[in-house]
mmCIF file of C-alpha atoms in Angstrom:
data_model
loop_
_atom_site.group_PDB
_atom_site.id
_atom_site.type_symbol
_atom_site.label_atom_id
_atom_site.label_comp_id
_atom_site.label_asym_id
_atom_site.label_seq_id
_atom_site.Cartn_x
_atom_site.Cartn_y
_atom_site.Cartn_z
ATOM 1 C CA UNK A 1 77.511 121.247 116.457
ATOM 2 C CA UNK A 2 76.500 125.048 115.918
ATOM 3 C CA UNK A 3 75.802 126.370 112.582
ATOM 4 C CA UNK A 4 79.248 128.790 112.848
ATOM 5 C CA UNK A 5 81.411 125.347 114.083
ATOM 6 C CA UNK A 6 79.634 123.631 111.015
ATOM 7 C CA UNK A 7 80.925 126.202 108.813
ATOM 8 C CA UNK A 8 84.609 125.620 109.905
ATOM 9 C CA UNK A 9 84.703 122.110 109.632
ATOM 10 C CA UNK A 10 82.864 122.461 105.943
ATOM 11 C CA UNK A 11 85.355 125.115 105.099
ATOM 12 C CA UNK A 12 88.409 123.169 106.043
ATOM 13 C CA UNK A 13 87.177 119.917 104.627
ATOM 14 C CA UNK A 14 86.018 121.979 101.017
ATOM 15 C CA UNK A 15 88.894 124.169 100.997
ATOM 16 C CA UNK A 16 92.016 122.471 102.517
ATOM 17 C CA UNK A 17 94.619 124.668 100.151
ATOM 18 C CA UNK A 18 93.189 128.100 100.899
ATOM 19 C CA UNK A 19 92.449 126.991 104.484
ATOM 20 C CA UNK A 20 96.120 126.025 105.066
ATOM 21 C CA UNK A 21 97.210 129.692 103.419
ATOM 22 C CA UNK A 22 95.142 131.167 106.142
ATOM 23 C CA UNK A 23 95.849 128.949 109.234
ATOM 24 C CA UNK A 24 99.696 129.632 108.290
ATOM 25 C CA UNK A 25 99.372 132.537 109.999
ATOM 26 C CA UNK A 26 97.452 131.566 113.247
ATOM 27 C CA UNK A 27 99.340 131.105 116.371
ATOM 28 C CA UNK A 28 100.396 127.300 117.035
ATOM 29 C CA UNK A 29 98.065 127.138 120.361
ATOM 30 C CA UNK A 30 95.217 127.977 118.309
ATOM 31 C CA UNK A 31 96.410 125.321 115.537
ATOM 32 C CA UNK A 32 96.499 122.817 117.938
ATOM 33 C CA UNK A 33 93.159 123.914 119.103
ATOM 34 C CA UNK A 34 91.648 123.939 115.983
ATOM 35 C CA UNK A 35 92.777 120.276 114.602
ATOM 36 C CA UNK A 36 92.146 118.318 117.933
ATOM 37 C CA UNK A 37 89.068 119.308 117.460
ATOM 38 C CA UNK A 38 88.010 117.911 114.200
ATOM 39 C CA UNK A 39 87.885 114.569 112.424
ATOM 40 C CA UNK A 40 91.447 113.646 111.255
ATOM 41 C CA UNK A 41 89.911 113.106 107.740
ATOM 42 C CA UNK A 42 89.273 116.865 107.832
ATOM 43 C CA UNK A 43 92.434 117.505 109.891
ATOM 44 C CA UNK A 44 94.661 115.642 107.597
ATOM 45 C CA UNK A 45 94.633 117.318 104.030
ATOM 46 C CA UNK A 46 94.575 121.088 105.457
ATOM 47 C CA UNK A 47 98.000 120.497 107.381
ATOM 48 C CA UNK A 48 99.323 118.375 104.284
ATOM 49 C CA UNK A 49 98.993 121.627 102.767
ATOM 50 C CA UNK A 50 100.348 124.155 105.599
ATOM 51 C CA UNK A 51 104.142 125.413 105.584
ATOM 52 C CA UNK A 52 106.088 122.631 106.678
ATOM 53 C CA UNK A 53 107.393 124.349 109.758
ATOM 54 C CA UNK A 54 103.817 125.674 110.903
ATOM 55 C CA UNK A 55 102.709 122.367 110.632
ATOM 56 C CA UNK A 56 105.643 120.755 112.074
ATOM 57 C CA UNK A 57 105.815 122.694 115.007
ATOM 58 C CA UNK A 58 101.919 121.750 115.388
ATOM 59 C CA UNK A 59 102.666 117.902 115.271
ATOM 60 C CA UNK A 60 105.225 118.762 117.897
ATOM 61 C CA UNK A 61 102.586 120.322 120.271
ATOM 62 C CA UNK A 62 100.023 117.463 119.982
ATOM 63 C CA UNK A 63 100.233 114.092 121.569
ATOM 64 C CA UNK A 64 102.338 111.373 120.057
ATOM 65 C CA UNK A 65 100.084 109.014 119.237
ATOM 66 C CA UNK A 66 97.718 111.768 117.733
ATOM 67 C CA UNK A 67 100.315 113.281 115.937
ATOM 68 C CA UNK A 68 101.533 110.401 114.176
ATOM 69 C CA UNK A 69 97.636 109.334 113.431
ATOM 70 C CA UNK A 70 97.449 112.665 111.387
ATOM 71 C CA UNK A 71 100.835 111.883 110.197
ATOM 72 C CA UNK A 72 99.406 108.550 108.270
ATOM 73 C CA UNK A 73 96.223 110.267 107.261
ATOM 74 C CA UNK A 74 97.984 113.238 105.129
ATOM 75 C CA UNK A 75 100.156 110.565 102.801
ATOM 76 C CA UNK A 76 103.851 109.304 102.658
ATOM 77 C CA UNK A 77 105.123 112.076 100.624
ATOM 78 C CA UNK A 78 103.742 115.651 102.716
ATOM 79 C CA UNK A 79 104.741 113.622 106.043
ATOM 80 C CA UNK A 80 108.432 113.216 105.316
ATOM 81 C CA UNK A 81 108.089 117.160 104.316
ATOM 82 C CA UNK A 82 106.777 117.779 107.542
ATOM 83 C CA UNK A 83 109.448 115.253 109.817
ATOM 84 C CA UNK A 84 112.364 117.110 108.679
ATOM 85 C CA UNK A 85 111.440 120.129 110.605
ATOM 86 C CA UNK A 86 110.994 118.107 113.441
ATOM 87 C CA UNK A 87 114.086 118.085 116.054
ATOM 88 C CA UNK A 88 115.211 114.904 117.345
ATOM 89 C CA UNK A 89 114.223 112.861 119.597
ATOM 90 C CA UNK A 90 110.619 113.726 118.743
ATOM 91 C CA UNK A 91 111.325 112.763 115.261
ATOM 92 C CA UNK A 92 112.139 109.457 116.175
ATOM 93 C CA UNK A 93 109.608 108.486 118.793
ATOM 94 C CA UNK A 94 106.648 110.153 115.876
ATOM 95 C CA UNK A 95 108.128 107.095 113.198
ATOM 96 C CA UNK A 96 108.486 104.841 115.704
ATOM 97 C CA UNK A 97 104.662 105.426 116.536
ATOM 98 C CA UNK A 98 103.606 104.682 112.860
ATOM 99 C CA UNK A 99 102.423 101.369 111.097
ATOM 100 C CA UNK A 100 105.841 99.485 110.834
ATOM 101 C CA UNK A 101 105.888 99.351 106.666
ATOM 102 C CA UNK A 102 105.357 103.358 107.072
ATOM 103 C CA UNK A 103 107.894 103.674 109.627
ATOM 104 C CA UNK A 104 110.857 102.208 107.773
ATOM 105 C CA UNK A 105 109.583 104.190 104.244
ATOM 106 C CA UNK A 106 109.637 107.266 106.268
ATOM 107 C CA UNK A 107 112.963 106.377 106.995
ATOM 108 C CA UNK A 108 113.998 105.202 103.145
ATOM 109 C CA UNK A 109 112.788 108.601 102.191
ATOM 110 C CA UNK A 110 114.276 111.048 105.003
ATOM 111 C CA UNK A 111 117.722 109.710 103.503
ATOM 112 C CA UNK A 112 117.114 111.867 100.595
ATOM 113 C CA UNK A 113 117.535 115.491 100.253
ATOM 114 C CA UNK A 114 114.140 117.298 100.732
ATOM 115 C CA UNK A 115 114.414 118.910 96.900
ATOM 116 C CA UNK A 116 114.855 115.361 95.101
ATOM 117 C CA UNK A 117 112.886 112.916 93.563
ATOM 118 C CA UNK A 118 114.074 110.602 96.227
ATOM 119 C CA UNK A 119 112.405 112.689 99.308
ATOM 120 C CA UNK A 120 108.685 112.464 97.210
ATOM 121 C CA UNK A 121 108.751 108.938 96.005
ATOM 122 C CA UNK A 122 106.167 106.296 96.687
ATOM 123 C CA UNK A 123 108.063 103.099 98.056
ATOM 124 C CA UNK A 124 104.853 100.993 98.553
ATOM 125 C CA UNK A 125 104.889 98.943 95.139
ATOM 126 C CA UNK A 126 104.847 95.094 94.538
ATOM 127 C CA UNK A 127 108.307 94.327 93.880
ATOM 128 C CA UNK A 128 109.062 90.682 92.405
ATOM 129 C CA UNK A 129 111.814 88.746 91.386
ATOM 130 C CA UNK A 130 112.115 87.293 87.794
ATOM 131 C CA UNK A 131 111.754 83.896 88.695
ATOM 132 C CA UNK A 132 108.778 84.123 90.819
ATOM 133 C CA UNK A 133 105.910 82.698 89.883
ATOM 134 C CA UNK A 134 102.638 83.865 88.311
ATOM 135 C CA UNK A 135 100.173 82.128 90.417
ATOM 136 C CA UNK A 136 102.002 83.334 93.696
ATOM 137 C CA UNK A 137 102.402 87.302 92.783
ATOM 138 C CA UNK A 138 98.706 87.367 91.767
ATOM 139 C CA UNK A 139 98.408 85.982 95.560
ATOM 140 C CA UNK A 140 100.296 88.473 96.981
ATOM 141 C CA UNK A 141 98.177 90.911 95.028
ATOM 142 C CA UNK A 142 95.127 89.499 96.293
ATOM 143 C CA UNK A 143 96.252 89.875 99.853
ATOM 144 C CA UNK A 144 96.896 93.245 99.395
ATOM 145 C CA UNK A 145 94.213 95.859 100.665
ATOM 146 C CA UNK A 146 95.266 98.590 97.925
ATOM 147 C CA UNK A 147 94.661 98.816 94.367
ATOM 148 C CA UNK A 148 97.735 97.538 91.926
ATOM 149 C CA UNK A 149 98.869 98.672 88.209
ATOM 150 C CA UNK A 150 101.695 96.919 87.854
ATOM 151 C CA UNK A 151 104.456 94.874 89.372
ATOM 152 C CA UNK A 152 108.144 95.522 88.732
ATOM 153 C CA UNK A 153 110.214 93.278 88.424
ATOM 154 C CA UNK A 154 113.922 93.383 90.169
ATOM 155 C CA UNK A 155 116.814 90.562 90.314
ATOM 156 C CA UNK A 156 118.333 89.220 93.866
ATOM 157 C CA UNK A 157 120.171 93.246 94.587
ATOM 158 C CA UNK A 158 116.931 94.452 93.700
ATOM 159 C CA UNK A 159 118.226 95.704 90.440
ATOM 160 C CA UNK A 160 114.906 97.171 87.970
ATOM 161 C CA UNK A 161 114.362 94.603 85.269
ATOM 162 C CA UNK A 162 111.431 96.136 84.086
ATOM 163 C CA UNK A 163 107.698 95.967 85.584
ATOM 164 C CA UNK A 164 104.513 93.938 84.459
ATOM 165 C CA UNK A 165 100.510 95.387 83.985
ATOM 166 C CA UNK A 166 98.853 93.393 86.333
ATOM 167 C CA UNK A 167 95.733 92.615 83.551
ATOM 168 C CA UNK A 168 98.634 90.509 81.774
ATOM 169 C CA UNK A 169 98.954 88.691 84.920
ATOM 170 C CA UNK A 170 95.513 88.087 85.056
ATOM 171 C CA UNK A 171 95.644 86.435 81.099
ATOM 172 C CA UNK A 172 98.531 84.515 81.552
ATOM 173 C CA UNK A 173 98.917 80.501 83.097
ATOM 174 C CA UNK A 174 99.664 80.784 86.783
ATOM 175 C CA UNK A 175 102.602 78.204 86.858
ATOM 176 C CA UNK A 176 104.529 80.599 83.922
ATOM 177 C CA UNK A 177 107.360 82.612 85.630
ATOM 178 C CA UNK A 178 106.793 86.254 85.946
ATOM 179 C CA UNK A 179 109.798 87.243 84.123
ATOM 180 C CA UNK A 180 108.688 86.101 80.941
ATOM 181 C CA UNK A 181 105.917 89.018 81.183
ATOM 182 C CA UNK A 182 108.680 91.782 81.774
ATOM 183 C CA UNK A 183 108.273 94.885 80.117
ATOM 184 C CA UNK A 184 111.487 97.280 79.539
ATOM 185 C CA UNK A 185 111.146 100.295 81.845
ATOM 186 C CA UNK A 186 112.007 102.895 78.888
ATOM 187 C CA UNK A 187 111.807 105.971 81.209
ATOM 188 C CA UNK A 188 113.130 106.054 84.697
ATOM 189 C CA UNK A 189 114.341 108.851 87.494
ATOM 190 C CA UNK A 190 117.052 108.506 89.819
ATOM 191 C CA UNK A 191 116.533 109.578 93.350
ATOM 192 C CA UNK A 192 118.935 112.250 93.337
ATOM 193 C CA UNK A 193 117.823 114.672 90.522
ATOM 194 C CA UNK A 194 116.179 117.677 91.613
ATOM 195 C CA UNK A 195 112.813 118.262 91.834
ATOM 196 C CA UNK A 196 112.812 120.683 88.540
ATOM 197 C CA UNK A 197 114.731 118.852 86.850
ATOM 198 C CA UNK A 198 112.151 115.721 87.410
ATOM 199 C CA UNK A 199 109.460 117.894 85.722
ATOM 200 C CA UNK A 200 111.571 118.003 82.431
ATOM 201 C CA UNK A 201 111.839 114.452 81.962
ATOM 202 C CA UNK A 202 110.743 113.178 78.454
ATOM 203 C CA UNK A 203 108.907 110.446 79.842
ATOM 204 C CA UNK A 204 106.078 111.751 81.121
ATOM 205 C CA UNK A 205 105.376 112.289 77.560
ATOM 206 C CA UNK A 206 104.137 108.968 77.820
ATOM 207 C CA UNK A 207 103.460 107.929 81.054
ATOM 208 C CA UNK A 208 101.876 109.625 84.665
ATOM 209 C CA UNK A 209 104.005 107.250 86.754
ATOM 210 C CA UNK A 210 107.899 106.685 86.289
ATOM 211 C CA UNK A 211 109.787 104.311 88.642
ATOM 212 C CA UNK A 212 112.481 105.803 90.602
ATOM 213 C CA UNK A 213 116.038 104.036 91.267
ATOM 214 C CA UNK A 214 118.666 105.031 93.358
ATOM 215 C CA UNK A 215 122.464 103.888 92.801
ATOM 216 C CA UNK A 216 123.225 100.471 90.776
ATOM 217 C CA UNK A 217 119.827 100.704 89.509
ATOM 218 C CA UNK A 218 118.185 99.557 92.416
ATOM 219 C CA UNK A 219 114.703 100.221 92.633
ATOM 220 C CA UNK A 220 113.283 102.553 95.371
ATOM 221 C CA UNK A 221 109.819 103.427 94.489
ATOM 222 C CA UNK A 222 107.422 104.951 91.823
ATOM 223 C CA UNK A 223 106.905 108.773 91.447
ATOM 224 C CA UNK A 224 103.421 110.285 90.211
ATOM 225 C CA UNK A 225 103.461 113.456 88.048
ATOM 226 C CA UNK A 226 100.566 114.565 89.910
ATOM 227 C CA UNK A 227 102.624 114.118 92.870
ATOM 228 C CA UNK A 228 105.805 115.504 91.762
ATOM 229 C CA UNK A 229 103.971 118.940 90.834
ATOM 230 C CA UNK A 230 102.393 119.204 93.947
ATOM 231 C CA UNK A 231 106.108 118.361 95.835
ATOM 232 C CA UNK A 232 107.227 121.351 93.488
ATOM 233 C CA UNK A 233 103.759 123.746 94.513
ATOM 234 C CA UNK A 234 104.761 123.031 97.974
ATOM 235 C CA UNK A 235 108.779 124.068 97.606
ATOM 236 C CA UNK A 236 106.993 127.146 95.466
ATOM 237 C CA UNK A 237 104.790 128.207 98.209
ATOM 238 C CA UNK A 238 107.715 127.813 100.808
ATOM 239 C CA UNK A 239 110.046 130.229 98.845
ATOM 240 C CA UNK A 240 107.456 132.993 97.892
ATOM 241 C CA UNK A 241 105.022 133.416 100.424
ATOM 242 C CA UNK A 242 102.505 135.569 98.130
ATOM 243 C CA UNK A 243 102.973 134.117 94.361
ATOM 244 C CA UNK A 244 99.898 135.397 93.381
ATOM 245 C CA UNK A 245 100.221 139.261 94.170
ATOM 246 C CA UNK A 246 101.713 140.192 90.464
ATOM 247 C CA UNK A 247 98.564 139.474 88.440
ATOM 248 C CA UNK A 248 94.786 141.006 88.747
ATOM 249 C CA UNK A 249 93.377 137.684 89.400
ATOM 250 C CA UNK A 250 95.788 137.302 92.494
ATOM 251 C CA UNK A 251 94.790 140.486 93.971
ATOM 252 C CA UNK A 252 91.110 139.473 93.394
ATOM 253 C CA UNK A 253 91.980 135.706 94.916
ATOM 254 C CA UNK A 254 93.692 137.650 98.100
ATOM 255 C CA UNK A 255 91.228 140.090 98.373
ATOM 256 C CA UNK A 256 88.854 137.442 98.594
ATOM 257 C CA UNK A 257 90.470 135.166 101.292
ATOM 258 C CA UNK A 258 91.591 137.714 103.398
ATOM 259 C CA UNK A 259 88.141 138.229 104.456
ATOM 260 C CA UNK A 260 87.711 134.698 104.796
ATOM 261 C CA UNK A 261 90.861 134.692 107.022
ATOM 262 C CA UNK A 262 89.013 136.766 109.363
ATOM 263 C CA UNK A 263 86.353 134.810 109.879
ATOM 264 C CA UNK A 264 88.396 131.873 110.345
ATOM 265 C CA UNK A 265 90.556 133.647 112.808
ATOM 266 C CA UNK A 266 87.637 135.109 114.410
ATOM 267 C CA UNK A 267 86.456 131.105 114.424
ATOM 268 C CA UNK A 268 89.543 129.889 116.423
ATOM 269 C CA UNK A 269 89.556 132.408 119.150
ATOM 270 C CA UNK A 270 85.829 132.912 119.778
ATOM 271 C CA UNK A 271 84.081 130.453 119.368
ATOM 272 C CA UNK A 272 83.919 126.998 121.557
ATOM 273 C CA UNK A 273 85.761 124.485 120.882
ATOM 274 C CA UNK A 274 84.327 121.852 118.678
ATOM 275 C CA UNK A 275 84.168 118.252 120.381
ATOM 276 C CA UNK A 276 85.663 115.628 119.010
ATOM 277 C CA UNK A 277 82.717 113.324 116.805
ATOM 278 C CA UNK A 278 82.734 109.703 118.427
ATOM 279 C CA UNK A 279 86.361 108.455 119.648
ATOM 280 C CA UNK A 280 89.033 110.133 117.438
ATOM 281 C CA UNK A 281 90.991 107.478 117.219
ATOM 282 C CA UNK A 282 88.136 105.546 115.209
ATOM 283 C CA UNK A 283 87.005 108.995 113.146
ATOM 284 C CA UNK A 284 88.991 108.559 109.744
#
């Protein structure tokens, strides 16, 4: 790879945020150029952070299955952004091309309106029931190949009892039913509130993960506040296209990457295309 290609892929991979902000405004052949050409790890986080219908109309021009690898690699939350700019039946056959356990929380979380909690939630948690178990949650744990806070803990409609810390687990006899570690969940969002409103909520006060429930309590997920704010940065972004022109440090900020917008421009049209490092579906 040449020095200038080397400086792309660095760029992208360094600066995803500013990198979208530029690429936002390249033409979607040139997009598509552009990300086939790098590592999916690299590819990943800058169209996470592009204007969902740039990037959506990208996904559209790529391959299937390379679209819906890229789809995986940005996150649960920036991908369901992205699908609901995408017409049907291309919609469909991108899910159906996912992991299965992605595919049907895609689905949970395209229910929701694109401005509520519901749209950004995380459904992959350990959900238990009351009854079950020590010894065989800590098994399921084990099994698991992602890390694990906590467990919450629902009845047979999947109703939020509460949750458990998974280091109490860890401390208590295996044969002991779960339930009797059960911790009230004293803070809690519903699916359905807005975005802003989320933000607001008194109980991040306390805690940087709230579970979410949708109607009769049930439990859908867990939201992040990290998360949530960068749901509400993207929604921000989408509805004022230059938020940083009012202050001195914005003009100095856009000032700055506008000449870095020309070289990356200059980058996507001039120079060669950058192969592909090793088979992409193994780069990650």
């Amino acid at each position: 790879m040449s020095e200038p290609q080397s400086l792309t892929v660095a760029f992208l991979r360094t600066h995803p945020i500013e990198a979208a902000r530029v690429l936002d405004a390249a033409s979607i052949d040139e997009l598509t150029d552009l990300l086939v050409s790098i590592p999916a790890r690299v590819a990943g986080p800058v169209l996470a952070e592009m204007q969902p219908r740039t990037a959506a109309a990208v996904v559209v021009a790529l391959p299937v299955e390379h679209a819906a690898d890229l789809l995986e690699r940005i996150g649960q939350q920036p991908s369901v952004v992205l699908l609901r700019h995408v017409e049907e039946p291309r919609r469909t056959r991108l899910i159906e091309a996912l992991p299965t356990a992605t595919a049907l929380a895609t689905r949970l979380l395209l229910g929701y309106p694109d401005d509520s909690v519901g749209a950004c939630v995380n459904p992959n948690v350990v959900v238990v029931l009351a009854t079950q178990s020590v010894g065989d949650v800590l098994e399921r744990v084990r099994n698991l190949d992602v890390p694990v806070q906590e467990v919450f803990i629902v009845d047979d409609s999947r109703q939020l009892l509460g949750w458990a810390r998974l280091d109490a687990l860890l401390r208590t006899a295996e044969s002991g039913p779960i339930g009797g570690l059960l911790l009230s969940a004293t803070a809690v969002l519903t699916a359905n509130m807005p975005l802003a409103g989320a933000l607001e909520h008194p109980g991040w006060e306390f805690a940087s993960r709230l579970p979410v429930v949708e109607r009769g309590e049930r439990l859908v997920g867990v939201l992040t506040r990290d998360a949530l704010v960068r749901a509400v940065a993207r929604a921000n972004r989408g509805a004022n296209s230059d938020p940083l022109s009012e202050t001195l440090a914005g003009v100095l900020v856009s000032g700055y990457w506008q000449s870095v917008a020309g070289m990356i421009e200059s980058l996507t049209v001039v120079l060669p295309r950058v192969e592909p490092i090793g088979d992409y579906s193994n780069e990650r």
